[in-house]
PDB file of C-alpha atoms in Angstrom:
ATOM      1  CA  GLU W   1       0.000   0.000   0.000  1.00 76.00           C
ATOM      2  CA  PRO W   2       1.407   3.442  -0.883  1.00 76.00           C
ATOM      3  CA  GLU W   3       2.539   5.508   2.066  1.00 92.00           C
ATOM      4  CA  VAL W   4       3.716   8.980   3.005  1.00 96.00           C
ATOM      5  CA  THR W   5       7.478   9.059   3.583  1.00 96.00           C
ATOM      6  CA  GLN W   6       9.229  11.570   5.830  1.00 97.00           C
ATOM      7  CA  THR W   7      12.943  12.261   6.226  1.00 96.00           C
ATOM      8  CA  PRO W   8      14.874  12.503   8.434  1.00 96.00           C
ATOM      9  CA  SER W   9      13.218  10.540  11.235  1.00 96.00           C
ATOM     10  CA  HIS W  10      15.117  12.576  13.822  1.00 97.00           C
ATOM     11  CA  GLN W  11      16.773  15.985  13.471  1.00 97.00           C
ATOM     12  CA  VAL W  12      18.779  17.753  16.128  1.00 98.00           C
ATOM     13  CA  THR W  13      19.603  21.409  15.564  1.00 98.00           C
ATOM     14  CA  GLN W  14      20.839  24.392  17.495  1.00 98.00           C
ATOM     15  CA  MET W  15      18.605  27.347  18.281  1.00 98.00           C
ATOM     16  CA  GLY W  16      18.639  29.872  15.472  1.00 97.00           C
ATOM     17  CA  GLN W  17      19.541  27.373  12.765  1.00 98.00           C
ATOM     18  CA  GLU W  18      17.389  26.673   9.718  1.00 98.00           C
ATOM     19  CA  VAL W  19      15.914  23.215   9.204  1.00 98.00           C
ATOM     20  CA  ILE W  20      14.105  21.631   6.294  1.00 97.00           C
ATOM     21  CA  LEU W  21      11.818  18.699   6.899  1.00 98.00           C
ATOM     22  CA  ARG W  22      11.055  16.588   3.868  1.00 97.00           C
ATOM     23  CA  CYS W  23       8.021  14.598   2.852  1.00 97.00           C
ATOM     24  CA  VAL W  24       7.039  12.520  -0.136  1.00 97.00           C
ATOM     25  CA  PRO W  25       3.224  12.354  -0.219  1.00 96.00           C
ATOM     26  CA  ILE W  26       1.295   9.567  -1.911  1.00 95.00           C
ATOM     27  CA  SER W  27       1.678  10.111  -5.643  1.00 91.00           C
ATOM     28  CA  ASN W  28      -1.932  10.695  -6.727  1.00 90.00           C
ATOM     29  CA  HIS W  29      -2.866  12.837  -3.734  1.00 94.00           C
ATOM     30  CA  LEU W  30      -3.681  16.505  -4.238  1.00 93.00           C
ATOM     31  CA  TYR W  31      -3.919  17.910  -0.714  1.00 93.00           C
ATOM     32  CA  PHE W  32      -0.906  18.167   1.575  1.00 95.00           C
ATOM     33  CA  TYR W  33      -0.622  19.076   5.236  1.00 96.00           C
ATOM     34  CA  TRP W  34       1.834  19.614   8.051  1.00 98.00           C
ATOM     35  CA  TYR W  35       0.847  18.941  11.636  1.00 98.00           C
ATOM     36  CA  ARG W  36       2.973  18.860  14.757  1.00 97.00           C
ATOM     37  CA  GLN W  37       2.753  17.259  18.179  1.00 96.00           C
ATOM     38  CA  ILE W  38       4.690  18.651  21.106  1.00 96.00           C
ATOM     39  CA  LEU W  39       5.485  15.882  23.582  1.00 92.00           C
ATOM     40  CA  GLY W  40       2.440  15.113  25.716  1.00 89.00           C
ATOM     41  CA  GLN W  41       0.196  17.554  23.858  1.00 93.00           C
ATOM     42  CA  LYS W  42      -2.433  17.386  21.143  1.00 95.00           C
ATOM     43  CA  VAL W  43      -1.690  17.081  17.457  1.00 96.00           C
ATOM     44  CA  GLU W  44      -1.894  20.611  16.023  1.00 97.00           C
ATOM     45  CA  PHE W  45      -2.553  21.794  12.487  1.00 96.00           C
ATOM     46  CA  LEU W  46       0.143  23.952  10.883  1.00 97.00           C
ATOM     47  CA  VAL W  47      -0.674  24.372   7.210  1.00 97.00           C
ATOM     48  CA  SER W  48      -2.503  22.902   4.240  1.00 95.00           C
ATOM     49  CA  PHE W  49      -1.373  23.122   0.622  1.00 94.00           C
ATOM     50  CA  TYR W  50      -3.336  22.608  -2.560  1.00 92.00           C
ATOM     51  CA  ASN W  51      -2.783  23.516  -6.189  1.00 90.00           C
ATOM     52  CA  ASN W  52       0.722  24.814  -5.445  1.00 90.00           C
ATOM     53  CA  GLU W  53      -0.322  27.283  -2.815  1.00 93.00           C
ATOM     54  CA  ILE W  54      -1.147  27.487   0.875  1.00 94.00           C
ATOM     55  CA  SER W  55      -4.879  26.991   1.353  1.00 92.00           C
ATOM     56  CA  GLU W  56      -4.913  27.547   5.102  1.00 93.00           C
ATOM     57  CA  LYS W  57      -2.472  28.106   7.957  1.00 94.00           C
ATOM     58  CA  SER W  58      -2.746  28.267  11.718  1.00 94.00           C
ATOM     59  CA  GLU W  59      -1.566  30.982  14.105  1.00 93.00           C
ATOM     60  CA  ILE W  60       1.490  28.817  14.789  1.00 94.00           C
ATOM     61  CA  PHE W  61       2.576  29.056  11.155  1.00 96.00           C
ATOM     62  CA  ASP W  62       4.231  32.470  11.339  1.00 93.00           C
ATOM     63  CA  ASP W  63       6.908  34.057   9.157  1.00 94.00           C
ATOM     64  CA  GLN W  64       9.514  31.605  10.441  1.00 96.00           C
ATOM     65  CA  PHE W  65       7.749  28.783   8.627  1.00 97.00           C
ATOM     66  CA  SER W  66       7.397  28.139   4.914  1.00 97.00           C
ATOM     67  CA  VAL W  67       6.321  25.240   2.728  1.00 97.00           C
ATOM     68  CA  GLU W  68       7.267  24.315  -0.771  1.00 94.00           C
ATOM     69  CA  ARG W  69       6.566  21.676  -3.355  1.00 92.00           C
ATOM     70  CA  PRO W  70       9.764  22.036  -5.384  1.00 85.00           C
ATOM     71  CA  ASP W  71       8.989  19.201  -7.801  1.00 86.00           C
ATOM     72  CA  GLY W  72       6.201  16.738  -8.483  1.00 77.00           C
ATOM     73  CA  SER W  73       6.981  14.515  -5.523  1.00 86.00           C
ATOM     74  CA  ASN W  74       8.485  16.372  -2.555  1.00 93.00           C
ATOM     75  CA  PHE W  75       6.747  18.603  -0.016  1.00 96.00           C
ATOM     76  CA  THR W  76       8.981  20.462   2.425  1.00 97.00           C
ATOM     77  CA  LEU W  77       8.563  22.432   5.635  1.00 98.00           C
ATOM     78  CA  LYS W  78      11.271  24.990   6.388  1.00 98.00           C
ATOM     79  CA  ILE W  79      11.778  26.619   9.766  1.00 98.00           C
ATOM     80  CA  ARG W  80      14.006  29.617   9.233  1.00 96.00           C
ATOM     81  CA  SER W  81      15.382  30.275  12.694  1.00 95.00           C
ATOM     82  CA  THR W  82      14.491  27.516  15.134  1.00 97.00           C
ATOM     83  CA  LYS W  83      13.467  28.166  18.730  1.00 97.00           C
ATOM     84  CA  LEU W  84      13.466  25.797  21.685  1.00 97.00           C
ATOM     85  CA  GLU W  85       9.662  25.677  21.556  1.00 96.00           C
ATOM     86  CA  ASP W  86       9.791  24.325  17.988  1.00 97.00           C
ATOM     87  CA  SER W  87      10.908  20.973  19.421  1.00 98.00           C
ATOM     88  CA  ALA W  88       8.143  18.554  18.459  1.00 97.00           C
ATOM     89  CA  MET W  89       7.196  15.675  16.199  1.00 97.00           C
ATOM     90  CA  TYR W  90       6.293  17.043  12.779  1.00 98.00           C
ATOM     91  CA  PHE W  91       3.887  15.016  10.682  1.00 97.00           C
ATOM     92  CA  CYS W  92       3.265  15.334   6.980  1.00 97.00           C
ATOM     93  CA  ALA W  93      -0.079  14.118   5.634  1.00 96.00           C
ATOM     94  CA  SER W  94      -1.794  13.923   2.280  1.00 95.00           C
ATOM     95  CA  SER W  95      -5.239  13.128   0.938  1.00 93.00           C
ATOM     96  CA  PRO W  96      -6.593  12.477  -2.560  1.00 92.00           C
ATOM     97  CA  SER W  97      -9.477  14.912  -2.211  1.00 88.00           C
ATOM     98  CA  TYR W  98     -10.786  17.436   0.243  1.00 79.00           C
ATOM     99  CA  ASN W  99     -13.240  15.233   2.096  1.00 82.00           C
ATOM    100  CA  SER W 100     -11.269  12.000   2.365  1.00 89.00           C
ATOM    101  CA  PRO W 101      -9.119  10.344   5.038  1.00 92.00           C
ATOM    102  CA  LEU W 102      -5.729  11.818   5.817  1.00 93.00           C
ATOM    103  CA  HIS W 103      -2.683   9.602   5.308  1.00 95.00           C
ATOM    104  CA  PHE W 104       0.121  10.464   7.717  1.00 95.00           C
ATOM    105  CA  GLY W 105       3.841   9.814   7.551  1.00 96.00           C
ATOM    106  CA  ASN W 106       5.770   8.461  10.551  1.00 95.00           C
ATOM    107  CA  GLY W 107       6.977  11.932  11.469  1.00 96.00           C
ATOM    108  CA  THR W 108      10.243  13.776  12.010  1.00 97.00           C
ATOM    109  CA  ARG W 109      11.241  14.335  15.618  1.00 97.00           C
ATOM    110  CA  LEU W 110      12.833  17.795  15.758  1.00 98.00           C
ATOM    111  CA  THR W 111      14.949  18.595  18.796  1.00 98.00           C
ATOM    112  CA  VAL W 112      16.176  22.167  19.178  1.00 98.00           C
ATOM    113  CA  THR W 113      18.993  22.643  21.695  1.00 97.00           C
TER     114      THR W 113
ATOM    115  CA  LYS O   1     -13.688  27.929  19.394  1.00 87.00           C
ATOM    116  CA  GLN O   2     -13.962  24.199  18.779  1.00 91.00           C
ATOM    117  CA  GLU O   3     -12.635  21.989  21.598  1.00 94.00           C
ATOM    118  CA  VAL O   4     -12.320  18.200  21.338  1.00 97.00           C
ATOM    119  CA  THR O   5     -12.173  16.044  24.459  1.00 97.00           C
ATOM    120  CA  GLN O   6     -11.638  12.320  24.799  1.00 97.00           C
ATOM    121  CA  ILE O   7     -12.399  10.167  27.789  1.00 92.00           C
ATOM    122  CA  PRO O   8     -11.058   8.082  29.292  1.00 92.00           C
ATOM    123  CA  ALA O   9      -7.453   9.191  28.899  1.00 95.00           C
ATOM    124  CA  ALA O  10      -6.280   5.613  29.412  1.00 96.00           C
ATOM    125  CA  LEU O  11      -7.976   2.252  29.425  1.00 95.00           C
ATOM    126  CA  SER O  12      -6.738  -1.247  30.176  1.00 97.00           C
ATOM    127  CA  VAL O  13      -8.926  -4.238  29.295  1.00 96.00           C
ATOM    128  CA  PRO O  14      -8.536  -8.008  29.023  1.00 97.00           C
ATOM    129  CA  GLU O  15      -8.397  -9.539  25.571  1.00 97.00           C
ATOM    130  CA  GLY O  16     -11.783 -10.311  24.042  1.00 97.00           C
ATOM    131  CA  GLU O  17     -13.652  -7.496  25.716  1.00 97.00           C
ATOM    132  CA  ASN O  18     -15.841  -5.106  23.729  1.00 97.00           C
ATOM    133  CA  LEU O  19     -15.068  -1.484  24.489  1.00 95.00           C
ATOM    134  CA  VAL O  20     -16.210   2.050  23.750  1.00 96.00           C
ATOM    135  CA  LEU O  21     -14.032   5.126  23.387  1.00 97.00           C
ATOM    136  CA  ASN O  22     -15.651   8.530  23.665  1.00 97.00           C
ATOM    137  CA  CYS O  23     -15.062  11.814  21.877  1.00 98.00           C
ATOM    138  CA  SER O  24     -16.937  15.044  22.509  1.00 97.00           C
ATOM    139  CA  PHE O  25     -16.756  18.360  20.697  1.00 97.00           C
ATOM    140  CA  THR O  26     -18.132  21.751  21.674  1.00 96.00           C
ATOM    141  CA  ASP O  27     -19.363  23.069  18.313  1.00 92.00           C
ATOM    142  CA  SER O  28     -21.838  20.819  16.491  1.00 91.00           C
ATOM    143  CA  ALA O  29     -21.204  22.542  13.141  1.00 90.00           C
ATOM    144  CA  ILE O  30     -18.653  20.048  11.860  1.00 91.00           C
ATOM    145  CA  TYR O  31     -17.842  18.910   8.334  1.00 90.00           C
ATOM    146  CA  ASN O  32     -16.622  15.443   9.236  1.00 92.00           C
ATOM    147  CA  LEU O  33     -14.928  13.497  12.019  1.00 95.00           C
ATOM    148  CA  GLN O  34     -12.073  11.020  11.773  1.00 96.00           C
ATOM    149  CA  TRP O  35     -10.833   8.397  14.192  1.00 98.00           C
ATOM    150  CA  PHE O  36      -7.122   7.655  14.080  1.00 97.00           C
ATOM    151  CA  ARG O  37      -4.823   5.137  15.674  1.00 97.00           C
ATOM    152  CA  GLN O  38      -1.312   6.150  16.773  1.00 95.00           C
ATOM    153  CA  ASP O  39       1.323   3.588  17.664  1.00 93.00           C
ATOM    154  CA  PRO O  40       4.349   4.686  19.728  1.00 87.00           C
ATOM    155  CA  GLY O  41       6.892   6.520  17.599  1.00 82.00           C
ATOM    156  CA  LYS O  42       4.724   6.181  14.520  1.00 85.00           C
ATOM    157  CA  GLY O  43       2.379   8.344  12.500  1.00 89.00           C
ATOM    158  CA  LEU O  44      -1.372   8.340  12.615  1.00 93.00           C
ATOM    159  CA  THR O  45      -3.471   5.791  10.751  1.00 95.00           C
ATOM    160  CA  SER O  46      -6.977   6.800   9.734  1.00 94.00           C
ATOM    161  CA  LEU O  47      -9.482   4.207  10.924  1.00 97.00           C
ATOM    162  CA  LEU O  48     -12.863   5.676  10.033  1.00 97.00           C
ATOM    163  CA  LEU O  49     -14.166   8.915   8.586  1.00 95.00           C
ATOM    164  CA  ILE O  50     -17.753   9.938   9.278  1.00 95.00           C
ATOM    165  CA  GLN O  51     -19.332  12.670   7.207  1.00 91.00           C
ATOM    166  CA  SER O  52     -21.533  15.164   9.047  1.00 91.00           C
ATOM    167  CA  SER O  53     -24.610  13.712   7.315  1.00 92.00           C
ATOM    168  CA  GLN O  54     -23.839  10.156   8.471  1.00 94.00           C
ATOM    169  CA  ARG O  55     -24.684   8.483  11.772  1.00 95.00           C
ATOM    170  CA  GLU O  56     -22.119   5.688  11.713  1.00 96.00           C
ATOM    171  CA  GLN O  57     -19.346   3.939   9.831  1.00 96.00           C
ATOM    172  CA  THR O  58     -18.068   0.389  10.177  1.00 97.00           C
ATOM    173  CA  SER O  59     -14.805  -1.281   9.283  1.00 96.00           C
ATOM    174  CA  GLY O  60     -14.231  -4.833  10.458  1.00 97.00           C
ATOM    175  CA  ARG O  61     -14.385  -4.905  14.267  1.00 97.00           C
ATOM    176  CA  LEU O  62     -14.623  -1.112  14.456  1.00 98.00           C
ATOM    177  CA  ASN O  63     -17.792   0.946  14.477  1.00 98.00           C
ATOM    178  CA  ALA O  64     -17.876   4.703  14.863  1.00 97.00           C
ATOM    179  CA  SER O  65     -21.028   6.654  15.538  1.00 97.00           C
ATOM    180  CA  LEU O  66     -21.714  10.367  15.330  1.00 97.00           C
ATOM    181  CA  ASP O  67     -24.352  12.428  17.116  1.00 96.00           C
ATOM    182  CA  LYS O  68     -23.753  15.980  15.940  1.00 94.00           C
ATOM    183  CA  SER O  69     -26.555  17.540  17.956  1.00 93.00           C
ATOM    184  CA  SER O  70     -25.072  16.328  21.231  1.00 95.00           C
ATOM    185  CA  GLY O  71     -21.477  16.850  20.099  1.00 96.00           C
ATOM    186  CA  ARG O  72     -20.441  13.232  20.553  1.00 97.00           C
ATOM    187  CA  SER O  73     -18.811  10.381  18.714  1.00 98.00           C
ATOM    188  CA  THR O  74     -17.997   6.903  19.952  1.00 98.00           C
ATOM    189  CA  LEU O  75     -15.605   4.289  18.653  1.00 97.00           C
ATOM    190  CA  TYR O  76     -16.705   0.767  19.423  1.00 98.00           C
ATOM    191  CA  ILE O  77     -14.088  -1.992  19.246  1.00 98.00           C
ATOM    192  CA  ALA O  78     -15.450  -5.521  19.266  1.00 98.00           C
ATOM    193  CA  ALA O  79     -13.547  -8.519  20.612  1.00 97.00           C
ATOM    194  CA  SER O  80     -10.418  -6.535  21.465  1.00 97.00           C
ATOM    195  CA  GLN O  81      -6.976  -8.032  20.761  1.00 97.00           C
ATOM    196  CA  PRO O  82      -3.504  -7.183  22.098  1.00 97.00           C
ATOM    197  CA  GLY O  83      -2.712  -5.764  18.643  1.00 96.00           C
ATOM    198  CA  ASP O  84      -5.361  -3.104  19.245  1.00 97.00           C
ATOM    199  CA  SER O  85      -3.132  -1.560  21.913  1.00 97.00           C
ATOM    200  CA  ALA O  86      -2.395   2.013  20.774  1.00 97.00           C
ATOM    201  CA  THR O  87      -3.541   5.586  21.308  1.00 97.00           C
ATOM    202  CA  TYR O  88      -6.838   6.416  19.618  1.00 98.00           C
ATOM    203  CA  LEU O  89      -7.426   9.988  18.506  1.00 98.00           C
ATOM    204  CA  CYS O  90     -10.506  11.663  17.187  1.00 97.00           C
ATOM    205  CA  ALA O  91     -10.274  14.745  15.017  1.00 97.00           C
ATOM    206  CA  VAL O  92     -12.956  17.138  13.859  1.00 95.00           C
ATOM    207  CA  ALA O  93     -13.021  19.156  10.653  1.00 92.00           C
ATOM    208  CA  PRO O  94     -14.884  22.376  11.518  1.00 87.00           C
ATOM    209  CA  GLY O  95     -17.914  23.122   9.383  1.00 74.00           C
ATOM    210  CA  SER O  96     -16.557  26.271   7.809  1.00 66.00           C
ATOM    211  CA  GLY O  97     -14.928  24.381   4.956  1.00 69.00           C
ATOM    212  CA  THR O  98     -11.555  24.538   6.611  1.00 75.00           C
ATOM    213  CA  TYR O  99      -8.843  21.935   6.105  1.00 78.00           C
ATOM    214  CA  LYS O 100      -7.777  22.288   9.715  1.00 89.00           C
ATOM    215  CA  TYR O 101      -8.543  19.193  11.761  1.00 93.00           C
ATOM    216  CA  ILE O 102      -8.811  19.739  15.511  1.00 95.00           C
ATOM    217  CA  PHE O 103      -7.583  16.781  17.514  1.00 97.00           C
ATOM    218  CA  GLY O 104      -8.490  15.418  20.907  1.00 97.00           C
ATOM    219  CA  THR O 105      -5.872  14.348  23.444  1.00 92.00           C
ATOM    220  CA  GLY O 106      -6.481  10.678  22.763  1.00 96.00           C
ATOM    221  CA  THR O 107      -7.292   7.528  24.697  1.00 97.00           C
ATOM    222  CA  ARG O 108      -4.344   5.221  25.424  1.00 97.00           C
ATOM    223  CA  LEU O 109      -5.647   1.657  25.142  1.00 97.00           C
ATOM    224  CA  LYS O 110      -3.889  -1.424  26.442  1.00 97.00           C
ATOM    225  CA  VAL O 111      -5.385  -4.843  25.726  1.00 97.00           C
ATOM    226  CA  LEU O 112      -3.977  -7.514  27.991  1.00 97.00           C
ATOM    227  CA  ALA O 113      -3.376 -11.046  26.674  1.00 94.00           C
TER     228      ALA O 113
END
């Protein structure tokens, strides 16, 4: 069964550094998402992406964050200048249409020191 | 503001027992509701998606019901197995046509052999 692939599985970075989290969504899916889960807290929505543009973003998704679909397969989340509070598990998800189940990757654990 | 709550937070049952997990939400104007399973260190797996116009969905030993007017959904697991041990999350898509799912805190289920 096709799956969403995320790399790396674990990223450690120093405060103030830029990180790029990578995702390969399922190939025929059209909607792409980033969510995050701080340890012990709820899964939170960051951003959705459709038709090569952001369709919605949360208050968390400020100017430090950006997303890109640089080619037909990859979907990336960039954090420009990481803060300690950005430490979390970041999940990429995709879906074939708007009103269909989300397919999640296994996540990237980001640790900011 | 939509809030999603799940009770109990943790549940431990002997193998073979039928069980019910609860999810409540504060705003009944939802577009759909999904139940997910999360295994430790892994991503989320969509189990069932219920549209706002539906009352229930079934998949194998799983049955999810939705009562929008009372702001409740239940996930019924029949004949539980040790392999069902995981955290179960419900997530609500608000009715404004947003892509932003709002997650509950989850129920951590342990099925004892």
